[in-house]
Amino acid sequence: MECAFLTVIFVSFFAVYSSFSGDPDWEDVVVAREGIPTVLICTDTTVRGAVAINWKVQPVGLEKEWKLVLSANEKKEFSGSTTEKSTRLTDPNFQDSGVFSLFLLPRFEDRGLYSCMLKQKERKLKEKIILLGILRVTVVPPPPVPRRSPLRLSARVFPDYAVTQITWTAPSGIIMKSERKPKSSVLAKLPEVENDDTGAYVCTVYPWGNSSNSLLAFSVNVTVDDDKVSSLRITHENTEISTATQANTPVPLTCPEVKGDYVWLYWLRADAKKNNEMQLVYKYDRWRGSTVNNKSPMLELAGSPYDAEAGSFSFILTPGYKDGGLYICEVFYNEDAFSKRTTLSVLKGMGQERVEKGKEEEGGERSQVISAGWKHQKKSHRLNMSSKQPGSISTYLPLPITSDTAGNYTCTIQLEKGQTVSATQAVNLPNEDAKDVSVSVPTPSLPPSLSVLLLLVPLVAAAVGVLLWRQKHISDRGIEQSLSVISRETENIYENPEDIRQAPPQSSVYMDLKPRGEDDVYRELERQRSFAPVLLLLHTKVSELITYPHLILIQLSHPLSSQLQQKAFINKRPHLQRIHRSTDPSRPEGRAGRRGWNYQPRSLEKHSDSILSWASALWSLSYYSSPLLLCYLYRKGYICSSKLVPVSQYVGTVLVCLLGVACLRGLGRWKNSEYLQFISILDENKDNHTPANKKRLRCYDFDFSYWPSDFSWSEVSNPKLSKAGVSLLKPEPRLRGAADSVLHSVRTLPCHIISFLIVHSFGRRMLYPGSVGLLQKAMRPMLQQGQARLIEEFDGQRNKLVACDGNEIDTMFVDRRREGGQKGQTLVICCEGNAGFYEVGCMNTPLEGGYSVLGWNHPGFAGSTGVPFPQNEANAMDVVIQYAVHRLGFQLSDIVVYAWSIGGFTASWAVMSYPEIQSVVLDASFDDLLPLALKVMPDSWKPLVQHAVRQYMNLNNADQLLKYQGPVLLIRRTRDEIITTTGPEDVMSNRGNDLLLKLLQFRYPKIMTEEGVRVVRQWLGSSNPIEEASVYSGYEVDDDWCVSVLQSYQAEGDVLFPWSVGEDMAMEGRRQLALFLARKYMRNFETTHCTPLPASEFHSPWRL
């Protein structure tokens, strides 16, 4: 029976294999797409003369049933079942050429076997069998594909046995991962499509059996739509896993049980106060084969029964004590996202050698722990427990340790859902020979850096305290004098440090620096190789702590190399923040081509720098609150000599301690190899500012004040021509008589003084809050992250420009010219708002649009120096344009100026001063600062505010914009809460309306009459696109007619504004033109003032 069964199986298999194998049922295989012209080759050059040709087809599923397609006899008379012109012989003179090939536009039902039979006088000469397969290719979603959507490429050939394999190849030439889906279709995917994925994807088909071609290739073009971003449908599982584990014990983190394309794992640490502190710790894309693991090696993908390559995901975490918290696994499949949450608590038991026995630490979601406690192996033994802080519980053992108290102590926590986790701590009896009784549990040792800190701070404080005490007795003496080796004259020892190295050989000595009289001369110093070197710690401004002119000599116990002695002043060096990996030409360009890491200071530098940062923050707080603080101290009676002396002593002690901490920070930097390498590159760059050195320096993010200058205004302009700065539009002075002018100046002198004090104290900081140091410190992590993104993902170039007023301007340039395309050849210069920085500001809008972008920070913002007064702002904008033209190589006609909010001032100044600029785009900008300043100040201050604004902060955007003749686009935020004079709900109070009206009234005065202004105001009063379209259609505006009228006027030769078009036009025509121009010059964006502008809303201004 079994033998018969095996025989049936073998015969069946052989029959199936014969039908689909290389059995010569056909001589050639042709694969074609539906509707694509295809030729079935059939030739025989040996056959000549009166030959007849018959083309027949055997459709799939109709075996042994042949149908005539086309027939031609010896007289070239054609016949057949097809009457379509799309099916014909390729050569009508087939009897002479011997070419009998069939041309057709195949349909899906045309698949099957084709027979080419040659006859002569009813005698069969030759027959060729060709298998025609139809390829169906599906692209979902159809191009153009929205950004961040999953691209699915599917291919299938009918019949299935026509091919052996189908592959997909990306535009980069890499073969994509593919899977054979049910019904024999082959699927390839690209999750989260970006602009870099645009190109031609090739579907390669490998025919089965005999074929004239070993492979057949078909191309599919895929484009990405920048204006659309795909959205996901997120599904959360109702069940949330709560679990706990001991530290360093593997625990599974399960994911949704769906077959996905890629997986993300998020982690929210246990003590996080906000959800925005959630970190993305693992990313895996099974289609692209990319992995990002920010918790390696403790986190990895789980193995069997899971298979990450097949789309079944789970994780194994070996947590440390601080790795507890909330873990969210998100699995993505097509446009759907599935989420699963796991709350993890981590238990760790510790013993400490004091009277305290043991302490149990629980890291993770403590809210899910309902009980925790210690138990002795002898259940009858009762323990006293206490908790000094959330997440820990301790028990204490009396000393000495006895046989009754020794043994295993177990700490157990219980979760809300009943799960329990335990950790055991052993306490052993001490040795009998030991004199002192102690608990034999692990003792945490003090970190070496902390030990050094505790040792050196008192020593440094004591030394400097002695110097401060001696300073009181020698304050009336002059600075110590020394005999110069070079000049042989008496001079200050600080003025010629070279004397120390050129003096006659002597040993290293300690020097007493107090003055001894006019005839006293110091002994000269010498540094010999055979003696220990001398470390010179000259007085420096350590965070503005202390400045006493003493020279301190410290004899070192170990010799140092000459190179390291040069690093003795490492504390004066910049603060290193991040290290960017240099560009690797072998890696593909794009977002994965360059990554970096944050600089990791050692513990000594880290802790000392943290102390100095807190001290700096407290100093800033006290500085800004000093008026209130002084008033409070005065009312309490503290501002008197008896109270100030002890306070000054306390302050002096704090400063001395901070000085010691600063020295420790320098020592910590001195011991860090990464920092020393950075310092060597910085010094080399200062000595030799070559492009190669500059490229190496750009791999570091550090204090911008130490960055060498890359471009100066004086390189292209004569410094003598404009020492005071570039020219600004000034308000027209009122005409007065000589006597009236003197009297008016005297009467307004108090107003001048008060205005000056207001503007230079809180007024400027209210107008430009981004220049406040406290705000910059709070935003520093965000700015560093944004800058790293620009440098590492977009290959941005940071540069320092020196303006004509000496201010240093921090800029960032992203070059897209190498990528090709018109957008990349256009440079967009971005002008930020009053609290905007290029790292996180409007620069990202044109960047996502594919433009070359140049961003810069206002004077006093981030790395830029100075204060953001209008003159300094214009000076900075001028050097940015000069840099773009003379160093970056852009023409003015290739530059677009884009500004947000208060940046409209520098943008309008730029197009006024450089009229050749291509165009300007003003987003959420205003016409004049004065109405907005009056809105926030009391009415009684109106004369004072008017004088202060016009004299010191005259941001007259409209006046400057009217001087420009080029294209302008205004973007109005319909719910703007900043540049409205009443509130965001009153769209008519938006000062962008006044900017538009002033621009149109200047350029088209004959159109913008009283009636034209009225209809434009009606259009501006529309609160949504429906009302806007209703007003526009209500006046029956004919866009084509408006364009023709304006073009005909322009053709007459009068191209400079203002235009007189509409002078002899009827009222109806002027209304249409007014609405048409308003719609072309302004676009509405339904959002608030601070919402980032999407790249889809960034357009080039209208051109006639």
mmCIF file with all atom_site columns, N, CA, C and O in Angstrom, residues 21-60:
data_model
loop_
_atom_site.group_PDB
_atom_site.id
_atom_site.type_symbol
_atom_site.label_atom_id
_atom_site.label_alt_id
_atom_site.label_comp_id
_atom_site.label_asym_id
_atom_site.label_entity_id
_atom_site.label_seq_id
_atom_site.pdbx_PDB_ins_code
_atom_site.Cartn_x
_atom_site.Cartn_y
_atom_site.Cartn_z
_atom_site.occupancy
_atom_site.B_iso_or_equiv
_atom_site.pdbx_formal_charge
_atom_site.auth_seq_id
_atom_site.auth_comp_id
_atom_site.auth_asym_id
_atom_site.auth_atom_id
_atom_site.pdbx_PDB_model_num
ATOM 1   N N  . SER A 1 21 ? 8.742  22.721 -16.150 1.00 0.00 ? 21 SER A N  1
ATOM 2   C CA . SER A 1 21 ? 10.199 22.744 -16.201 1.00 0.00 ? 21 SER A CA 1
ATOM 3   C C  . SER A 1 21 ? 10.655 23.142 -17.581 1.00 0.00 ? 21 SER A C  1
ATOM 4   O O  . SER A 1 21 ? 9.898  23.612 -18.397 1.00 0.00 ? 21 SER A O  1
ATOM 5   N N  . GLY A 1 22 ? 11.941 22.937 -17.795 1.00 0.00 ? 22 GLY A N  1
ATOM 6   C CA . GLY A 1 22 ? 12.515 23.334 -19.068 1.00 0.00 ? 22 GLY A CA 1
ATOM 7   C C  . GLY A 1 22 ? 12.233 22.354 -20.175 1.00 0.00 ? 22 GLY A C  1
ATOM 8   O O  . GLY A 1 22 ? 12.987 22.250 -21.135 1.00 0.00 ? 22 GLY A O  1
ATOM 9   N N  . ASP A 1 23 ? 11.199 21.578 -20.074 1.00 0.00 ? 23 ASP A N  1
ATOM 10  C CA . ASP A 1 23 ? 10.786 20.673 -21.147 1.00 0.00 ? 23 ASP A CA 1
ATOM 11  C C  . ASP A 1 23 ? 10.533 21.502 -22.389 1.00 0.00 ? 23 ASP A C  1
ATOM 12  O O  . ASP A 1 23 ? 9.831  22.508 -22.325 1.00 0.00 ? 23 ASP A O  1
ATOM 13  N N  . PRO A 1 24 ? 11.051 21.150 -23.533 1.00 0.00 ? 24 PRO A N  1
ATOM 14  C CA . PRO A 1 24 ? 10.997 22.022 -24.713 1.00 0.00 ? 24 PRO A CA 1
ATOM 15  C C  . PRO A 1 24 ? 9.604  22.158 -25.308 1.00 0.00 ? 24 PRO A C  1
ATOM 16  O O  . PRO A 1 24 ? 9.366  21.769 -26.451 1.00 0.00 ? 24 PRO A O  1
ATOM 17  N N  . ASP A 1 25 ? 8.643  22.648 -24.530 1.00 0.00 ? 25 ASP A N  1
ATOM 18  C CA . ASP A 1 25 ? 7.343  22.980 -25.098 1.00 0.00 ? 25 ASP A CA 1
ATOM 19  C C  . ASP A 1 25 ? 7.404  24.304 -25.856 1.00 0.00 ? 25 ASP A C  1
ATOM 20  O O  . ASP A 1 25 ? 6.546  24.582 -26.678 1.00 0.00 ? 25 ASP A O  1
ATOM 21  N N  . TRP A 1 26 ? 8.384  25.136 -25.548 1.00 0.00 ? 26 TRP A N  1
ATOM 22  C CA . TRP A 1 26 ? 8.566  26.398 -26.256 1.00 0.00 ? 26 TRP A CA 1
ATOM 23  C C  . TRP A 1 26 ? 10.046 26.634 -26.478 1.00 0.00 ? 26 TRP A C  1
ATOM 24  O O  . TRP A 1 26 ? 10.906 26.092 -25.794 1.00 0.00 ? 26 TRP A O  1
ATOM 25  N N  . GLU A 1 27 ? 10.327 27.421 -27.497 1.00 0.00 ? 27 GLU A N  1
ATOM 26  C CA . GLU A 1 27 ? 11.709 27.723 -27.868 1.00 0.00 ? 27 GLU A CA 1
ATOM 27  C C  . GLU A 1 27 ? 12.153 29.096 -27.394 1.00 0.00 ? 27 GLU A C  1
ATOM 28  O O  . GLU A 1 27 ? 13.347 29.394 -27.421 1.00 0.00 ? 27 GLU A O  1
ATOM 29  N N  . ASP A 1 28 ? 11.233 29.931 -26.990 1.00 0.00 ? 28 ASP A N  1
ATOM 30  C CA . ASP A 1 28 ? 11.583 31.272 -26.547 1.00 0.00 ? 28 ASP A CA 1
ATOM 31  C C  . ASP A 1 28 ? 10.520 31.752 -25.563 1.00 0.00 ? 28 ASP A C  1
ATOM 32  O O  . ASP A 1 28 ? 9.356  31.308 -25.607 1.00 0.00 ? 28 ASP A O  1
ATOM 33  N N  . VAL A 1 29 ? 10.929 32.632 -24.670 1.00 0.00 ? 29 VAL A N  1
ATOM 34  C CA . VAL A 1 29 ? 10.023 33.241 -23.693 1.00 0.00 ? 29 VAL A CA 1
ATOM 35  C C  . VAL A 1 29 ? 10.116 34.751 -23.858 1.00 0.00 ? 29 VAL A C  1
ATOM 36  O O  . VAL A 1 29 ? 11.208 35.321 -23.869 1.00 0.00 ? 29 VAL A O  1
ATOM 37  N N  . VAL A 1 30 ? 8.946  35.369 -23.986 1.00 0.00 ? 30 VAL A N  1
ATOM 38  C CA . VAL A 1 30 ? 8.859  36.824 -24.083 1.00 0.00 ? 30 VAL A CA 1
ATOM 39  C C  . VAL A 1 30 ? 7.930  37.311 -22.978 1.00 0.00 ? 30 VAL A C  1
ATOM 40  O O  . VAL A 1 30 ? 6.817  36.796 -22.840 1.00 0.00 ? 30 VAL A O  1
ATOM 41  N N  . VAL A 1 31 ? 8.408  38.276 -22.200 1.00 0.00 ? 31 VAL A N  1
ATOM 42  C CA . VAL A 1 31 ? 7.591  38.883 -21.146 1.00 0.00 ? 31 VAL A CA 1
ATOM 43  C C  . VAL A 1 31 ? 7.351  40.332 -21.522 1.00 0.00 ? 31 VAL A C  1
ATOM 44  O O  . VAL A 1 31 ? 8.295  41.072 -21.839 1.00 0.00 ? 31 VAL A O  1
ATOM 45  N N  . ALA A 1 32 ? 6.102  40.768 -21.483 1.00 0.00 ? 32 ALA A N  1
ATOM 46  C CA . ALA A 1 32 ? 5.739  42.118 -21.884 1.00 0.00 ? 32 ALA A CA 1
ATOM 47  C C  . ALA A 1 32 ? 4.726  42.691 -20.908 1.00 0.00 ? 32 ALA A C  1
ATOM 48  O O  . ALA A 1 32 ? 3.980  41.948 -20.249 1.00 0.00 ? 32 ALA A O  1
ATOM 49  N N  . ARG A 1 33 ? 4.688  44.011 -20.821 1.00 0.00 ? 33 ARG A N  1
ATOM 50  C CA . ARG A 1 33 ? 3.677  44.691 -20.020 1.00 0.00 ? 33 ARG A CA 1
ATOM 51  C C  . ARG A 1 33 ? 2.476  45.013 -20.889 1.00 0.00 ? 33 ARG A C  1
ATOM 52  O O  . ARG A 1 33 ? 2.597  45.211 -22.116 1.00 0.00 ? 33 ARG A O  1
ATOM 53  N N  . GLU A 1 34 ? 1.326  45.099 -20.285 1.00 0.00 ? 34 GLU A N  1
ATOM 54  C CA . GLU A 1 34 ? 0.091  45.381 -21.024 1.00 0.00 ? 34 GLU A CA 1
ATOM 55  C C  . GLU A 1 34 ? 0.192  46.728 -21.729 1.00 0.00 ? 34 GLU A C  1
ATOM 56  O O  . GLU A 1 34 ? 0.571  47.733 -21.130 1.00 0.00 ? 34 GLU A O  1
ATOM 57  N N  . GLY A 1 35 ? -0.156 46.707 -23.020 1.00 0.00 ? 35 GLY A N  1
ATOM 58  C CA . GLY A 1 35 ? -0.193 47.943 -23.797 1.00 0.00 ? 35 GLY A CA 1
ATOM 59  C C  . GLY A 1 35 ? 1.151  48.429 -24.281 1.00 0.00 ? 35 GLY A C  1
ATOM 60  O O  . GLY A 1 35 ? 1.212  49.461 -24.944 1.00 0.00 ? 35 GLY A O  1
ATOM 61  N N  . ILE A 1 36 ? 2.227  47.734 -23.962 1.00 0.00 ? 36 ILE A N  1
ATOM 62  C CA . ILE A 1 36 ? 3.565  48.125 -24.405 1.00 0.00 ? 36 ILE A CA 1
ATOM 63  C C  . ILE A 1 36 ? 3.887  47.364 -25.699 1.00 0.00 ? 36 ILE A C  1
ATOM 64  O O  . ILE A 1 36 ? 3.733  46.132 -25.747 1.00 0.00 ? 36 ILE A O  1
ATOM 65  N N  . PRO A 1 37 ? 4.297  48.065 -26.763 1.00 0.00 ? 37 PRO A N  1
ATOM 66  C CA . PRO A 1 37 ? 4.589  47.376 -28.031 1.00 0.00 ? 37 PRO A CA 1
ATOM 67  C C  . PRO A 1 37 ? 5.576  46.227 -27.837 1.00 0.00 ? 37 PRO A C  1
ATOM 68  O O  . PRO A 1 37 ? 6.610  46.375 -27.188 1.00 0.00 ? 37 PRO A O  1
ATOM 69  N N  . THR A 1 38 ? 5.213  45.077 -28.419 1.00 0.00 ? 38 THR A N  1
ATOM 70  C CA . THR A 1 38 ? 6.006  43.860 -28.242 1.00 0.00 ? 38 THR A CA 1
ATOM 71  C C  . THR A 1 38 ? 6.150  43.157 -29.590 1.00 0.00 ? 38 THR A C  1
ATOM 72  O O  . THR A 1 38 ? 5.225  43.161 -30.407 1.00 0.00 ? 38 THR A O  1
ATOM 73  N N  . VAL A 1 39 ? 7.296  42.541 -29.787 1.00 0.00 ? 39 VAL A N  1
ATOM 74  C CA . VAL A 1 39 ? 7.578  41.810 -31.027 1.00 0.00 ? 39 VAL A CA 1
ATOM 75  C C  . VAL A 1 39 ? 7.938  40.377 -30.663 1.00 0.00 ? 39 VAL A C  1
ATOM 76  O O  . VAL A 1 39 ? 8.829  40.134 -29.836 1.00 0.00 ? 39 VAL A O  1
ATOM 77  N N  . LEU A 1 40 ? 7.219  39.411 -31.282 1.00 0.00 ? 40 LEU A N  1
ATOM 78  C CA . LEU A 1 40 ? 7.543  37.993 -31.160 1.00 0.00 ? 40 LEU A CA 1
ATOM 79  C C  . LEU A 1 40 ? 8.426  37.622 -32.337 1.00 0.00 ? 40 LEU A C  1
ATOM 80  O O  . LEU A 1 40 ? 7.983  37.644 -33.496 1.00 0.00 ? 40 LEU A O  1
ATOM 81  N N  . ILE A 1 41 ? 9.687  37.316 -32.046 1.00 0.00 ? 41 ILE A N  1
ATOM 82  C CA . ILE A 1 41 ? 10.684 37.118 -33.094 1.00 0.00 ? 41 ILE A CA 1
ATOM 83  C C  . ILE A 1 41 ? 10.493 35.757 -33.765 1.00 0.00 ? 41 ILE A C  1
ATOM 84  O O  . ILE A 1 41 ? 10.403 34.717 -33.104 1.00 0.00 ? 41 ILE A O  1
ATOM 85  N N  . CYS A 1 42 ? 10.441 35.795 -35.105 1.00 0.00 ? 42 CYS A N  1
ATOM 86  C CA . CYS A 1 42 ? 10.387 34.570 -35.913 1.00 0.00 ? 42 CYS A CA 1
ATOM 87  C C  . CYS A 1 42 ? 11.063 34.875 -37.245 1.00 0.00 ? 42 CYS A C  1
ATOM 88  O O  . CYS A 1 42 ? 10.501 35.602 -38.086 1.00 0.00 ? 42 CYS A O  1
ATOM 89  N N  . THR A 1 43 ? 12.242 34.359 -37.466 1.00 0.00 ? 43 THR A N  1
ATOM 90  C CA . THR A 1 43 ? 13.007 34.645 -38.682 1.00 0.00 ? 43 THR A CA 1
ATOM 91  C C  . THR A 1 43 ? 13.616 33.360 -39.219 1.00 0.00 ? 43 THR A C  1
ATOM 92  O O  . THR A 1 43 ? 13.910 32.424 -38.472 1.00 0.00 ? 43 THR A O  1
ATOM 93  N N  . ASP A 1 44 ? 13.800 33.372 -40.536 1.00 0.00 ? 44 ASP A N  1
ATOM 94  C CA . ASP A 1 44 ? 14.501 32.268 -41.202 1.00 0.00 ? 44 ASP A CA 1
ATOM 95  C C  . ASP A 1 44 ? 14.983 32.784 -42.546 1.00 0.00 ? 44 ASP A C  1
ATOM 96  O O  . ASP A 1 44 ? 14.228 32.893 -43.511 1.00 0.00 ? 44 ASP A O  1
ATOM 97  N N  . THR A 1 45 ? 16.230 33.173 -42.590 1.00 0.00 ? 45 THR A N  1
ATOM 98  C CA . THR A 1 45 ? 16.778 33.769 -43.820 1.00 0.00 ? 45 THR A CA 1
ATOM 99  C C  . THR A 1 45 ? 17.027 32.736 -44.920 1.00 0.00 ? 45 THR A C  1
ATOM 100 O O  . THR A 1 45 ? 17.310 33.104 -46.063 1.00 0.00 ? 45 THR A O  1
ATOM 101 N N  . THR A 1 46 ? 16.898 31.465 -44.577 1.00 0.00 ? 46 THR A N  1
ATOM 102 C CA . THR A 1 46 ? 17.109 30.425 -45.603 1.00 0.00 ? 46 THR A CA 1
ATOM 103 C C  . THR A 1 46 ? 15.866 30.199 -46.439 1.00 0.00 ? 46 THR A C  1
ATOM 104 O O  . THR A 1 46 ? 15.913 29.533 -47.471 1.00 0.00 ? 46 THR A O  1
ATOM 105 N N  . VAL A 1 47 ? 14.725 30.717 -45.979 1.00 0.00 ? 47 VAL A N  1
ATOM 106 C CA . VAL A 1 47 ? 13.460 30.515 -46.689 1.00 0.00 ? 47 VAL A CA 1
ATOM 107 C C  . VAL A 1 47 ? 13.218 31.727 -47.569 1.00 0.00 ? 47 VAL A C  1
ATOM 108 O O  . VAL A 1 47 ? 13.196 32.866 -47.094 1.00 0.00 ? 47 VAL A O  1
ATOM 109 N N  . ARG A 1 48 ? 13.007 31.506 -48.847 1.00 0.00 ? 48 ARG A N  1
ATOM 110 C CA . ARG A 1 48 ? 12.757 32.595 -49.780 1.00 0.00 ? 48 ARG A CA 1
ATOM 111 C C  . ARG A 1 48 ? 11.620 32.173 -50.726 1.00 0.00 ? 48 ARG A C  1
ATOM 112 O O  . ARG A 1 48 ? 11.277 30.999 -50.846 1.00 0.00 ? 48 ARG A O  1
ATOM 113 N N  . GLY A 1 49 ? 11.039 33.157 -51.372 1.00 0.00 ? 49 GLY A N  1
ATOM 114 C CA . GLY A 1 49 ? 10.035 32.855 -52.391 1.00 0.00 ? 49 GLY A CA 1
ATOM 115 C C  . GLY A 1 49 ? 8.639  32.814 -51.823 1.00 0.00 ? 49 GLY A C  1
ATOM 116 O O  . GLY A 1 49 ? 8.315  33.470 -50.829 1.00 0.00 ? 49 GLY A O  1
ATOM 117 N N  . ALA A 1 50 ? 7.802  32.043 -52.455 1.00 0.00 ? 50 ALA A N  1
ATOM 118 C CA . ALA A 1 50 ? 6.398  31.966 -52.090 1.00 0.00 ? 50 ALA A CA 1
ATOM 119 C C  . ALA A 1 50 ? 6.240  31.160 -50.824 1.00 0.00 ? 50 ALA A C  1
ATOM 120 O O  . ALA A 1 50 ? 6.188  29.925 -50.836 1.00 0.00 ? 50 ALA A O  1
ATOM 121 N N  . VAL A 1 51 ? 6.195  31.845 -49.725 1.00 0.00 ? 51 VAL A N  1
ATOM 122 C CA . VAL A 1 51 ? 6.092  31.231 -48.400 1.00 0.00 ? 51 VAL A CA 1
ATOM 123 C C  . VAL A 1 51 ? 4.855  31.770 -47.718 1.00 0.00 ? 51 VAL A C  1
ATOM 124 O O  . VAL A 1 51 ? 4.551  32.971 -47.784 1.00 0.00 ? 51 VAL A O  1
ATOM 125 N N  . ALA A 1 52 ? 4.129  30.882 -47.047 1.00 0.00 ? 52 ALA A N  1
ATOM 126 C CA . ALA A 1 52 ? 2.967  31.295 -46.260 1.00 0.00 ? 52 ALA A CA 1
ATOM 127 C C  . ALA A 1 52 ? 3.322  31.262 -44.771 1.00 0.00 ? 52 ALA A C  1
ATOM 128 O O  . ALA A 1 52 ? 4.106  30.420 -44.326 1.00 0.00 ? 52 ALA A O  1
ATOM 129 N N  . ILE A 1 53 ? 2.744  32.160 -44.001 1.00 0.00 ? 53 ILE A N  1
ATOM 130 C CA . ILE A 1 53 ? 3.007  32.265 -42.580 1.00 0.00 ? 53 ILE A CA 1
ATOM 131 C C  . ILE A 1 53 ? 1.694  32.211 -41.814 1.00 0.00 ? 53 ILE A C  1
ATOM 132 O O  . ILE A 1 53 ? 0.721  32.885 -42.191 1.00 0.00 ? 53 ILE A O  1
ATOM 133 N N  . ASN A 1 54 ? 1.661  31.393 -40.768 1.00 0.00 ? 54 ASN A N  1
ATOM 134 C CA . ASN A 1 54 ? 0.487  31.288 -39.896 1.00 0.00 ? 54 ASN A CA 1
ATOM 135 C C  . ASN A 1 54 ? 0.918  31.542 -38.445 1.00 0.00 ? 54 ASN A C  1
ATOM 136 O O  . ASN A 1 54 ? 1.791  30.844 -37.907 1.00 0.00 ? 54 ASN A O  1
ATOM 137 N N  . TRP A 1 55 ? 0.315  32.567 -37.828 1.00 0.00 ? 55 TRP A N  1
ATOM 138 C CA . TRP A 1 55 ? 0.533  32.834 -36.406 1.00 0.00 ? 55 TRP A CA 1
ATOM 139 C C  . TRP A 1 55 ? -0.710 32.368 -35.650 1.00 0.00 ? 55 TRP A C  1
ATOM 140 O O  . TRP A 1 55 ? -1.823 32.798 -35.920 1.00 0.00 ? 55 TRP A O  1
ATOM 141 N N  . LYS A 1 56 ? -0.486 31.468 -34.685 1.00 0.00 ? 56 LYS A N  1
ATOM 142 C CA . LYS A 1 56 ? -1.592 30.948 -33.883 1.00 0.00 ? 56 LYS A CA 1
ATOM 143 C C  . LYS A 1 56 ? -1.265 31.143 -32.399 1.00 0.00 ? 56 LYS A C  1
ATOM 144 O O  . LYS A 1 56 ? -0.113 31.293 -32.011 1.00 0.00 ? 56 LYS A O  1
ATOM 145 N N  . VAL A 1 57 ? -2.295 31.113 -31.573 1.00 0.00 ? 57 VAL A N  1
ATOM 146 C CA . VAL A 1 57 ? -2.144 31.286 -30.136 1.00 0.00 ? 57 VAL A CA 1
ATOM 147 C C  . VAL A 1 57 ? -2.924 30.200 -29.405 1.00 0.00 ? 57 VAL A C  1
ATOM 148 O O  . VAL A 1 57 ? -4.022 29.818 -29.819 1.00 0.00 ? 57 VAL A O  1
ATOM 149 N N  . GLN A 1 58 ? -2.318 29.707 -28.344 1.00 0.00 ? 58 GLN A N  1
ATOM 150 C CA . GLN A 1 58 ? -2.987 28.786 -27.426 1.00 0.00 ? 58 GLN A CA 1
ATOM 151 C C  . GLN A 1 58 ? -3.083 29.496 -26.069 1.00 0.00 ? 58 GLN A C  1
ATOM 152 O O  . GLN A 1 58 ? -2.147 29.498 -25.287 1.00 0.00 ? 58 GLN A O  1
ATOM 153 N N  . PRO A 1 59 ? -4.236 30.089 -25.777 1.00 0.00 ? 59 PRO A N  1
ATOM 154 C CA . PRO A 1 59 ? -4.371 30.857 -24.535 1.00 0.00 ? 59 PRO A CA 1
ATOM 155 C C  . PRO A 1 59 ? -4.164 29.981 -23.308 1.00 0.00 ? 59 PRO A C  1
ATOM 156 O O  . PRO A 1 59 ? -4.365 28.767 -23.344 1.00 0.00 ? 59 PRO A O  1
ATOM 157 N N  . VAL A 1 60 ? -3.765 30.597 -22.238 1.00 0.00 ? 60 VAL A N  1
ATOM 158 C CA . VAL A 1 60 ? -3.570 29.877 -20.976 1.00 0.00 ? 60 VAL A CA 1
ATOM 159 C C  . VAL A 1 60 ? -4.910 29.336 -20.506 1.00 0.00 ? 60 VAL A C  1
ATOM 160 O O  . VAL A 1 60 ? -5.918 30.047 -20.486 1.00 0.00 ? 60 VAL A O  1
#
